[in-house]
Coordinates of C-alpha atoms and ligand atoms in Angstrom, one line a residue:
M1 CA -12.9 30.5 2.0
T2 CA -11.4 26.9 1.7
A3 CA -9.4 26.4 -1.5
H4 CA -10.9 23.7 -3.7
I5 CA -8.8 21.5 -5.5
P6 CA -10.1 19.1 -8.1
L7 CA -8.5 15.3 -6.9
L8 CA -9.0 13.9 -10.4
T9 CA -8.2 16.6 -12.4
A10 CA -7.2 14.8 -15.5
L11 CA -10.5 12.8 -15.6
S12 CA -13.0 15.6 -15.2
A13 CA -10.9 18.2 -17.2
P14 CA -13.3 19.1 -20.3
D15 CA -10.5 19.1 -22.7
R16 CA -9.3 15.3 -21.9
I17 CA -12.6 13.6 -22.2
D18 CA -12.3 12.3 -25.7
H19 CA -8.9 10.2 -24.7
P20 CA -9.0 6.9 -25.6
A21 CA -9.2 3.8 -23.2
V22 CA -8.3 5.2 -19.7
V23 CA -8.2 2.3 -17.7
T24 CA -7.8 -1.5 -18.9
I25 CA -8.1 -4.1 -16.1
G26 CA -7.1 -7.7 -17.5
E27 CA -9.4 -8.2 -20.6
D28 CA -12.0 -5.3 -19.9
S29 CA -11.2 -1.6 -20.3
I30 CA -13.3 1.6 -20.3
S31 CA -12.8 5.1 -22.2
R32 CA -12.1 8.0 -20.5
A33 CA -15.4 9.4 -21.3
D34 CA -17.1 6.6 -20.2
L35 CA -15.6 6.3 -16.9
Y36 CA -16.3 9.7 -16.3
S37 CA -20.1 9.4 -16.9
A38 CA -20.4 6.2 -15.2
A39 CA -18.8 7.5 -12.0
M40 CA -20.7 10.9 -12.2
A41 CA -23.9 8.7 -12.3
F42 CA -22.5 6.7 -9.3
A43 CA -21.7 10.0 -7.4
E44 CA -25.2 11.0 -8.0
R45 CA -26.3 7.8 -6.2
V46 CA -23.7 8.2 -3.1
T47 CA -24.1 11.5 -2.5
G48 CA -24.6 12.0 1.2
A49 CA -23.6 8.0 1.9
G50 CA -21.2 8.9 4.4
R51 CA -18.8 6.1 4.1
V52 CA -18.9 3.6 1.4
A53 CA -17.0 0.1 2.0
I54 CA -15.6 -1.1 -1.8
I55 CA -14.6 -4.6 -2.1
T56 CA -11.5 -3.9 -4.3
T57 CA -11.4 -6.9 -6.7
A58 CA -9.6 -5.6 -9.6
T59 CA -12.2 -4.4 -12.0
V60 CA -13.2 -1.7 -13.9
D61 CA -16.5 -1.5 -11.8
T62 CA -14.3 -1.0 -8.7
V63 CA -12.8 1.6 -10.3
I64 CA -16.0 3.5 -11.6
A65 CA -17.2 3.0 -7.7
M66 CA -14.1 4.3 -6.3
T67 CA -14.1 7.5 -8.8
G68 CA -17.8 8.0 -8.4
C69 CA -17.4 8.4 -4.4
L70 CA -14.5 10.6 -5.0
F71 CA -16.4 12.8 -7.2
A72 CA -19.4 13.0 -4.5
G73 CA -16.8 13.9 -1.5
V74 CA -18.0 10.2 -0.1
T75 CA -15.2 8.6 1.8
V76 CA -14.1 5.3 0.5
V77 CA -13.0 2.4 2.7
P78 CA -11.2 -0.1 0.7
V79 CA -11.7 -3.8 1.8
P80 CA -9.4 -6.3 0.6
P81 CA -11.2 -8.9 -1.6
D82 CA -10.1 -11.8 0.2
A83 CA -10.4 -10.3 3.8
G84 CA -11.5 -13.2 6.2
H85 CA -14.4 -12.9 8.3
A86 CA -12.7 -11.4 11.5
E87 CA -11.0 -8.7 9.4
R88 CA -14.1 -7.8 7.2
E89 CA -16.2 -7.4 10.2
H90 CA -13.4 -5.1 11.9
I91 CA -13.2 -2.9 9.0
L92 CA -16.8 -2.5 8.6
T93 CA -17.5 -2.1 12.2
D94 CA -14.6 0.4 12.7
S95 CA -15.2 2.3 9.8
A96 CA -19.1 2.5 10.4
A97 CA -19.6 2.3 6.6
R98 CA -23.1 2.6 5.7
Y99 CA -23.0 1.0 2.1
W100 CA -21.3 -1.8 0.6
V101 CA -20.5 -2.1 -3.3
G102 CA -19.3 -5.5 -4.3
T103 CA -20.8 -8.9 -2.7
G104 CA -21.8 -7.8 0.6
P105 CA -20.8 -10.3 3.7
D106 CA -24.0 -12.2 5.1
E107 CA -22.9 -11.5 8.7
H108 CA -22.9 -8.1 8.3
P109 CA -25.7 -6.9 6.0
L110 CA -25.4 -3.4 4.6
P111 CA -27.5 -2.0 1.6
V112 CA -25.4 -2.4 -1.6
I113 CA -24.8 0.1 -4.0
P114 CA -24.8 -1.5 -7.8
V115 CA -22.3 -0.3 -10.3
D116 CA -24.1 0.5 -13.8
R117 CA -21.5 1.1 -16.2
R118 CA -24.2 2.6 -18.6
A119 CA -25.9 4.9 -16.2
R120 CA -25.8 8.7 -16.8
A121 CA -25.8 11.4 -14.4
S122 CA -29.2 13.3 -14.5
S123 CA -27.4 16.5 -13.3
S124 CA -24.5 18.5 -13.2
A125 CA -21.2 17.8 -11.7
P126 CA -21.4 17.9 -7.9
A127 CA -19.3 20.6 -6.5
E128 CA -15.6 19.6 -5.8
P129 CA -15.6 18.6 -2.2
P130 CA -13.3 20.3 0.5
E131 CA -9.6 19.5 0.1
T132 CA -9.4 18.7 3.7
A133 CA -12.1 16.1 3.3
T134 CA -11.2 12.4 4.1
A135 CA -11.2 10.5 0.7
L136 CA -9.9 7.2 2.0
I137 CA -9.6 5.3 5.3
M138 CA -7.0 2.8 4.5
Y139 CA -6.7 -0.1 7.3
T140 CA -3.2 -1.2 7.9
S141 CA -1.7 -3.3 10.6
G142 CA 0.1 -1.9 13.6
T143 CA 2.6 -4.2 15.7
T144 CA -0.3 -5.3 18.2
G145 CA -4.0 -5.1 17.7
A146 CA -6.3 -5.0 14.9
P147 CA -5.4 -2.9 11.8
K148 CA -6.0 0.8 12.2
G149 CA -8.0 3.2 9.8
V150 CA -5.6 5.7 8.6
L151 CA -7.6 9.0 7.4
L152 CA -6.3 10.1 3.9
S153 CA -7.3 13.7 3.1
R154 CA -7.9 15.0 -0.6
K155 CA -5.2 17.4 -0.3
A156 CA -2.7 14.7 1.1
I157 CA -3.4 12.5 -1.9
A158 CA -3.1 15.4 -4.3
A159 CA 0.1 16.6 -2.9
C160 CA 1.7 13.0 -2.8
I161 CA 0.7 12.5 -6.6
D162 CA 1.7 15.9 -8.0
A163 CA 5.3 15.6 -6.3
L164 CA 5.7 12.2 -7.9
A165 CA 4.9 13.6 -11.0
E166 CA 7.5 16.0 -10.6
A167 CA 10.3 13.7 -9.5
W168 CA 9.3 11.0 -12.1
E169 CA 8.3 13.3 -14.8
W170 CA 5.1 11.3 -14.8
N171 CA 2.7 12.6 -17.2
A172 CA -0.4 11.9 -19.6
E173 CA 2.2 10.7 -22.0
D174 CA 2.9 7.7 -20.1
T175 CA 1.1 4.6 -19.9
L176 CA 0.9 3.2 -16.4
V177 CA 1.2 -0.6 -16.1
H178 CA 0.8 -2.5 -12.4
G179 CA -0.8 -5.6 -10.9
L180 CA -1.0 -4.4 -7.3
P181 CA -3.6 -4.9 -5.0
L182 CA -6.3 -2.1 -4.8
F183 CA -6.5 -1.7 -1.0
H184 CA -3.4 -0.3 -0.3
V185 CA -1.5 3.2 -1.0
H186 CA 0.6 1.4 -3.5
G187 CA -1.8 0.2 -6.1
L188 CA -4.9 2.4 -5.4
V189 CA -3.5 6.1 -4.5
L190 CA -0.4 6.0 -7.0
G191 CA -1.6 3.4 -9.1
V192 CA -5.2 4.2 -9.7
L193 CA -5.9 7.7 -8.4
G194 CA -2.4 8.8 -9.8
A195 CA -3.0 7.8 -13.4
L196 CA -6.6 9.4 -13.2
R197 CA -5.1 12.7 -11.9
L198 CA -2.3 12.9 -14.2
G199 CA -4.2 11.4 -17.2
S200 CA -1.9 8.6 -18.1
P201 CA -3.8 5.5 -19.0
L202 CA -3.7 2.5 -16.9
I203 CA -3.3 -0.9 -17.5
H204 CA -3.8 -3.2 -14.5
T205 CA -2.6 -6.6 -14.9
V206 CA -5.0 -8.3 -12.3
R207 CA -2.2 -10.0 -10.7
P208 CA 1.7 -8.7 -10.8
K209 CA 3.0 -11.6 -12.9
P210 CA 6.1 -10.8 -14.8
E211 CA 4.5 -12.4 -18.1
S212 CA 1.6 -9.8 -17.8
Y213 CA 4.0 -6.9 -17.0
A214 CA 6.1 -8.1 -20.3
A215 CA 2.8 -8.2 -22.4
A216 CA 1.5 -4.6 -21.3
G217 CA 3.8 -2.6 -23.4
G218 CA 3.5 0.4 -21.0
S219 CA 6.1 3.1 -20.3
L220 CA 5.8 3.2 -16.5
Y221 CA 5.7 0.3 -14.4
F222 CA 5.3 0.1 -10.4
G223 CA 6.3 -3.2 -8.3
V224 CA 6.9 -4.2 -5.1
P225 CA 10.3 -5.8 -4.6
T226 CA 8.9 -9.6 -5.0
V227 CA 7.8 -8.5 -8.2
W228 CA 10.9 -7.2 -9.4
S229 CA 12.6 -10.4 -8.0
R230 CA 10.2 -12.6 -9.9
V231 CA 10.6 -10.3 -13.3
C232 CA 14.3 -11.1 -12.9
E233 CA 13.8 -15.0 -12.7
Q234 CA 12.1 -14.6 -16.2
P235 CA 14.8 -13.0 -18.4
D236 CA 12.6 -12.7 -21.4
A237 CA 9.6 -11.0 -19.4
A238 CA 12.6 -8.7 -17.9
R239 CA 13.9 -8.2 -21.3
A240 CA 10.5 -6.9 -22.7
L241 CA 10.5 -4.1 -20.5
R242 CA 13.4 -2.5 -22.3
S243 CA 11.4 0.0 -23.7
A244 CA 9.8 1.4 -20.7
R245 CA 10.7 4.6 -19.6
L246 CA 10.6 4.0 -15.7
L247 CA 10.8 0.9 -13.5
V248 CA 9.7 1.8 -10.0
S249 CA 10.0 -0.3 -6.8
G250 CA 8.6 0.6 -3.5
S251 CA 6.9 -0.8 -0.3
A252 CA 9.8 -3.0 0.8
P253 CA 13.4 -2.8 0.5
L254 CA 14.8 -3.6 -2.9
P255 CA 17.7 -6.1 -2.5
V256 CA 20.9 -4.9 -4.2
P257 CA 21.5 -7.8 -6.2
V258 CA 17.8 -7.3 -7.8
F259 CA 18.4 -3.7 -8.5
D260 CA 21.6 -4.9 -10.5
R261 CA 19.9 -8.2 -12.2
L262 CA 17.0 -6.0 -12.9
T263 CA 19.6 -3.0 -14.5
A264 CA 21.5 -5.7 -16.5
L265 CA 18.0 -7.2 -18.1
T266 CA 16.1 -4.3 -18.9
G267 CA 19.0 -1.5 -19.1
I268 CA 16.7 0.7 -16.8
R269 CA 18.2 1.4 -13.3
P270 CA 15.0 0.9 -10.9
I271 CA 13.5 4.5 -9.4
E272 CA 13.2 3.4 -5.6
R273 CA 10.8 5.3 -3.3
Y274 CA 9.6 5.1 0.1
G275 CA 6.5 5.5 1.9
M276 CA 4.0 4.4 4.3
S277 CA 0.1 4.3 4.7
E278 CA 0.3 7.5 7.2
T279 CA 2.7 9.4 5.3
L280 CA 2.0 8.2 1.6
I281 CA 5.0 8.8 -0.7
T282 CA 7.7 10.8 1.0
V283 CA 11.4 10.1 -0.4
S284 CA 12.4 8.9 -3.9
T285 CA 15.2 8.8 -6.2
R286 CA 14.5 11.1 -9.5
F287 CA 13.9 10.4 -13.1
R288 CA 17.0 12.8 -13.7
G289 CA 19.2 12.0 -10.8
E290 CA 21.2 9.3 -9.2
R291 CA 19.7 5.9 -8.8
R292 CA 21.9 4.1 -6.4
P293 CA 21.1 0.5 -5.4
G294 CA 20.1 0.3 -1.5
W295 CA 19.1 3.9 -1.5
V296 CA 15.7 5.7 -1.7
G297 CA 16.8 9.0 -2.5
L298 CA 15.7 12.6 -1.5
P299 CA 12.5 13.7 0.4
L300 CA 9.8 14.7 -2.2
S301 CA 8.8 18.4 -2.9
G302 CA 7.2 19.9 0.3
V303 CA 8.4 16.9 2.6
R304 CA 11.0 17.1 5.0
T305 CA 12.9 14.5 7.2
R306 CA 15.1 14.4 10.1
V307 CA 16.7 11.6 11.9
R308 CA 16.4 11.3 15.7
D309 CA 18.1 9.1 18.3
E310 CA 16.2 7.4 21.0
N311 CA 17.1 10.5 23.5
G312 CA 15.5 12.8 20.6
N313 CA 18.9 14.1 19.5
D314 CA 19.6 14.8 15.9
V315 CA 22.1 11.9 14.4
P316 CA 24.7 13.1 12.0
R317 CA 23.7 13.1 8.3
D318 CA 27.0 11.0 7.5
G319 CA 25.5 8.4 5.7
V320 CA 26.3 5.7 8.1
S321 CA 24.8 6.8 11.6
L322 CA 21.6 5.2 12.3
G323 CA 18.5 6.5 13.9
Q324 CA 14.5 7.0 13.4
L325 CA 13.0 8.8 10.8
Q326 CA 10.8 11.4 11.2
I327 CA 8.6 13.1 8.6
S328 CA 6.5 16.3 8.3
G329 CA 4.9 17.8 5.2
P330 CA 1.8 18.0 3.0
T331 CA 1.3 14.2 2.5
L332 CA 0.9 13.5 6.2
F333 CA -2.5 11.5 7.3
D334 CA -5.4 13.2 9.7
G335 CA -4.9 10.5 12.3
Y336 CA -6.1 6.9 13.0
L337 CA -10.0 6.9 12.8
G338 CA -11.5 6.8 16.5
Q339 CA -8.0 6.7 18.1
P340 CA -6.6 9.6 19.1
E341 CA -3.9 8.1 21.7
K342 CA -2.6 6.0 19.0
T343 CA -2.5 9.1 17.1
A344 CA -0.9 11.0 19.5
E345 CA 1.6 8.6 20.1
S346 CA 2.5 8.6 16.5
M347 CA 3.4 12.1 16.3
T348 CA 6.2 14.2 18.1
A349 CA 5.2 17.1 20.3
D350 CA 6.2 19.7 17.3
G351 CA 3.8 17.7 14.7
W352 CA 6.5 15.2 13.1
F353 CA 5.4 11.6 12.3
R354 CA 7.4 8.9 13.7
T355 CA 7.9 6.5 11.1
G356 CA 9.3 3.6 12.9
D357 CA 11.8 2.8 10.4
I358 CA 15.7 3.2 11.1
V359 CA 17.6 5.0 8.5
A360 CA 20.9 6.6 7.3
V361 CA 20.9 10.0 5.6
E362 CA 24.1 11.6 4.1
S363 CA 25.0 15.0 3.5
T364 CA 23.8 14.9 0.1
G365 CA 20.1 14.3 1.6
F366 CA 20.1 10.5 0.1
H367 CA 18.1 8.3 2.6
R368 CA 18.9 4.6 3.1
I369 CA 16.3 2.3 4.9
A370 CA 18.0 0.3 7.2
G371 CA 15.1 -1.7 8.9
R372 CA 12.2 -1.2 11.1
E373 CA 12.4 -0.5 14.8
S374 CA 10.0 -3.1 16.1
V375 CA 10.7 -7.0 15.4
D376 CA 6.5 -7.3 15.4
M377 CA 6.3 -5.0 12.0
I378 CA 6.5 -7.7 9.3
K379 CA 7.1 -6.7 5.4
S380 CA 6.1 -9.9 3.4
G381 CA 5.7 -9.4 -0.3
G382 CA 5.3 -5.7 0.2
Y383 CA 2.6 -6.2 2.8
R384 CA 2.6 -4.8 6.0
I385 CA 1.8 -7.7 8.7
G386 CA 1.7 -6.9 12.5
A387 CA 2.8 -10.2 14.4
G388 CA 0.5 -9.2 17.2
E389 CA -2.7 -9.6 14.7
I390 CA -1.6 -13.2 13.3
E391 CA -0.9 -14.1 17.2
H392 CA -4.2 -13.0 18.2
A393 CA -6.0 -15.0 15.3
L394 CA -3.7 -18.0 15.9
L395 CA -4.8 -17.9 19.6
A396 CA -8.6 -17.8 18.4
H397 CA -8.0 -21.5 17.3
P398 CA -9.2 -23.9 20.2
G399 CA -5.9 -25.9 19.8
V400 CA -3.5 -23.1 20.5
A401 CA -2.2 -22.2 23.8
E402 CA 0.6 -19.9 23.1
A403 CA 1.8 -18.4 19.8
A404 CA 4.8 -16.1 18.8
V405 CA 4.8 -14.6 15.3
V406 CA 8.2 -13.4 13.6
G407 CA 9.3 -12.4 10.3
I408 CA 12.3 -14.5 8.6
A409 CA 14.4 -13.2 5.7
D410 CA 13.0 -14.7 2.6
P411 CA 14.6 -14.4 -0.8
D412 CA 11.3 -14.2 -2.7
L413 CA 9.2 -12.2 -0.2
G414 CA 11.7 -10.3 1.6
Q415 CA 10.4 -11.5 4.9
R416 CA 8.1 -14.7 5.5
I417 CA 5.8 -15.1 8.4
V418 CA 6.8 -17.8 10.6
A419 CA 4.7 -18.7 13.6
Y420 CA 5.8 -20.4 16.6
V421 CA 2.9 -22.4 18.3
V422 CA 2.3 -24.3 21.7
G423 CA -0.9 -26.5 22.1
D424 CA -3.0 -29.3 21.1
I425 CA -2.7 -29.0 17.3
D426 CA 0.0 -30.2 14.8
D427 CA -1.4 -29.6 11.3
P428 CA 0.0 -26.7 9.9
E429 CA -2.1 -26.7 6.7
Q430 CA -5.1 -26.6 9.3
L431 CA -4.0 -23.7 11.2
S432 CA -2.8 -21.6 8.3
A433 CA -5.9 -22.1 6.5
F434 CA -7.7 -20.9 10.0
V435 CA -5.7 -17.8 9.8
T436 CA -6.7 -17.1 6.2
D437 CA -10.2 -17.8 7.0
H438 CA -10.0 -15.3 9.9
L439 CA -7.5 -12.6 8.5
A440 CA -6.4 -12.8 4.7
F441 CA -4.4 -15.1 2.2
H442 CA -1.0 -12.9 2.4
K443 CA -1.3 -13.1 6.5
R444 CA -1.1 -16.9 6.5
P445 CA 2.1 -18.2 8.5
R446 CA 4.1 -19.6 5.6
Q447 CA 5.8 -21.9 8.2
I448 CA 4.3 -23.2 11.8
H449 CA 6.8 -24.8 14.4
F450 CA 5.1 -26.8 17.0
V451 CA 7.3 -26.3 20.2
D452 CA 6.8 -27.3 23.8
A453 CA 7.3 -23.8 25.2
L454 CA 8.5 -20.1 24.0
P455 CA 11.5 -19.0 25.0
R456 CA 10.5 -16.2 27.5
N457 CA 12.6 -13.8 29.9
A458 CA 12.3 -13.2 33.6
M459 CA 9.3 -11.2 33.0
G460 CA 7.8 -13.9 30.9
K461 CA 8.0 -11.7 27.7
V462 CA 8.5 -13.9 24.6
Q463 CA 12.1 -13.2 23.3
K464 CA 11.8 -12.8 19.7
K465 CA 15.1 -12.3 19.0
L466 CA 15.8 -16.0 19.9
L467 CA 13.1 -17.1 17.0
T468 CA 14.4 -14.7 14.4
G469 CA 18.3 -15.4 15.1
Ligands
MCA1 C1 -3.4 -15.8 -4.5 N1 -3.4 -17.0 -4.3 C2 -4.7 -17.2 -3.5 C3 -4.9 -15.9 -3.1 N2 -4.2 -15.1 -3.6 N3 -5.3 -18.5 -3.2 C4 -6.4 -18.5 -2.5 N4 -6.9 -17.3 -2.0 C5 -6.2 -16.0 -2.1 N5 -6.7 -15.0 -2.1 C6 -2.7 -18.0 -5.0 C7 -2.2 -17.4 -6.5 O1 -3.4 -18.1 -7.3 C8 -1.1 -18.4 -6.7 O2 -1.3 -19.6 -7.0 C9 -0.6 -18.4 -5.3 O3 -1.6 -18.2 -4.4 C10 0.7 -17.6 -5.1 O4 0.0 -16.3 -5.7 P1 0.8 -15.0 -5.6 O5 -0.1 -14.0 -6.1 O6 2.0 -15.2 -6.3 O7 0.9 -14.8 -4.1 P2 1.9 -14.6 -3.1 O8 3.4 -15.5 -3.6 O9 1.6 -14.7 -1.8 O10 2.2 -12.8 -3.5 C11 3.3 -12.3 -3.8 C12 2.9 -10.7 -4.3 C13 1.9 -10.0 -3.3 C14 2.0 -11.1 -5.7 C15 4.3 -9.8 -4.6 O11 2.4 -10.2 -1.9 C16 1.5 -8.7 -3.5 O12 0.8 -8.6 -4.3 N6 2.2 -7.9 -2.9 C17 1.7 -6.5 -2.9 C18 1.5 -5.8 -1.5 C19 1.2 -4.1 -1.6 O13 0.5 -3.9 -2.6 N7 1.7 -3.6 -0.7 C20 1.6 -2.0 -0.7 C21 1.4 -1.5 0.6 P3 -0.9 -20.1 -8.5 O14 0.4 -19.9 -8.4 O15 -1.3 -21.6 -8.6 O16 -1.3 -19.2 -9.8 S1 1.4 0.3 0.4 C22 2.8 0.3 1.1 O17 3.6 -0.2 1.5 C23 3.3 2.1 0.9 C24 2.5 3.0 1.0 C25 4.3 2.0 -0.2 O18 5.5 2.5 0.1 O19 4.1 1.8 -1.4
AMP2 P1 2.6 0.5 4.8 O1 2.0 1.3 5.6 O2 1.8 -0.8 4.4 O3 3.0 1.1 3.6 O4 4.3 0.2 5.0 C1 5.1 1.0 5.1 C2 6.5 0.6 5.6 O5 6.9 -0.1 4.2 C3 7.6 1.4 5.9 O6 7.5 2.0 7.2 C4 9.0 0.7 5.4 O7 9.2 0.0 6.7 C5 8.4 -0.1 4.2 N1 8.9 0.5 3.1 C6 8.3 1.3 2.3 N2 8.8 1.7 1.2 C7 10.1 1.1 1.4 C8 11.2 1.1 0.7 N3 11.4 1.5 -0.5 N4 12.5 0.7 1.2 C9 12.3 -0.2 2.5 N5 11.0 0.0 3.1 C10 10.3 0.4 2.6

């Protein structure tokens, strides 16, 4: 028989039901008991619904819908609230979502399931779904093509949260604060499901603004490096975080000067942790342990890492030799939805996930992320953005004949999206708005260069190194 694990333990455990406000989003909040009841009622409505797409506006209703689906064993497909029409259409079609929560798109009519906060379930709790069931299909960019649906099981999510709880000594005594988007692992899996599983009240600030973080008065804060760098730009906001227990950075490299400045302003050395949509969080520094600028620490409980060169040989663990990071462990995804070849390509023959990240590991097991293998994977503001996806959107514009997109080092965003375009158009604002309309706000090029030709090699391939250098 399959062992069942309750995913949102702290929310459903009877002894915790009377805990005060469990989720606060902006000005709105809900108690643990009310969230539990409303989510149970939502679960009753969605039972058997297959896959449900949820537009992830940062609201309490979104959390109720998400929780209800998970109670019912219904797979959630998080949709970015500002997804442009092409991206939204892709997510809905590819995932074959049958219902929609939020304001539905006109061009893709699906039955909408409303969230009713006052509704109460008429029957008792549904049985806990099997731990192998898919909890989330998380869309994430590859280097080419449209975003792929990453299948995340209940057990992978539970294993990740529990390993982080151990590493950071994160428990119900913490109040978690962040303002990250709810359609990626960071803001959703750690930032919402983590809080609901472990029992810590969550304050979501809607947007991750330094002044909102300062006003929240929490003990545990999550941010991407851009957020921490903006916090440092507002020293009063940074100093207000001195009473926190932990400041955690992830999703992109935290620049050493930001680590140092944050430490000087808050008195807290930030925790750095590394992960991917496909692997969840796998490596982190510890609450009790060394926190070293530029290094992301040790594998989490149950996770194994290895570093291979291009011939598949182990790279020495000497802290300087670089190779590709591969991961195995309980937090891995179950593949890309409907793409067995892409799934197979991402794994080694002996079952390790190829991250595409270049790392060095030292003999103590500490990991340093040196960069990505491919220039076509851009990280901007902590968002993973495939160059190919943006090139494709640009080429859909009638005035664009050729396009090449690169990530250029940026002091605020880590990398900013820069496009080189050949064609009959010379208005960067119009072209950037075109991408926003197709894909999403954060995927718009921040800079567009109109050029006569793209640099190509003898084979006709664009030489992106000449555009980034
Ligand atoms: C923002 N604005 C908009 C929109 N969004 N305008 C129109 N449409 C929109 N959709 C406006 C804002 O109101 C603001 O205007 C201005 O644009 C800039 O907004 P801001 O939010 O500061 O935007 P940004 O500079 O583009 O964003 C920086 C950011 C954002 C807030 C750091 O990039 C972000 O939320 N990143 C988080 C990404 C993330 O969660 N990644 C996790 C992936 P005004 O200034 O007038 O108000 S998961 C992952 O990587 C793994 C597993 C891991 O390891 O975690
Ligand atoms: P995503 O799938 O959106 O979660 O993006 C995953 C990628 O983000 C990884 O492959 C890394 O390139 C990058 N990343 C995540 N966390 C870190 C970190 N702490 N330091 C450096 N890069 C990171």
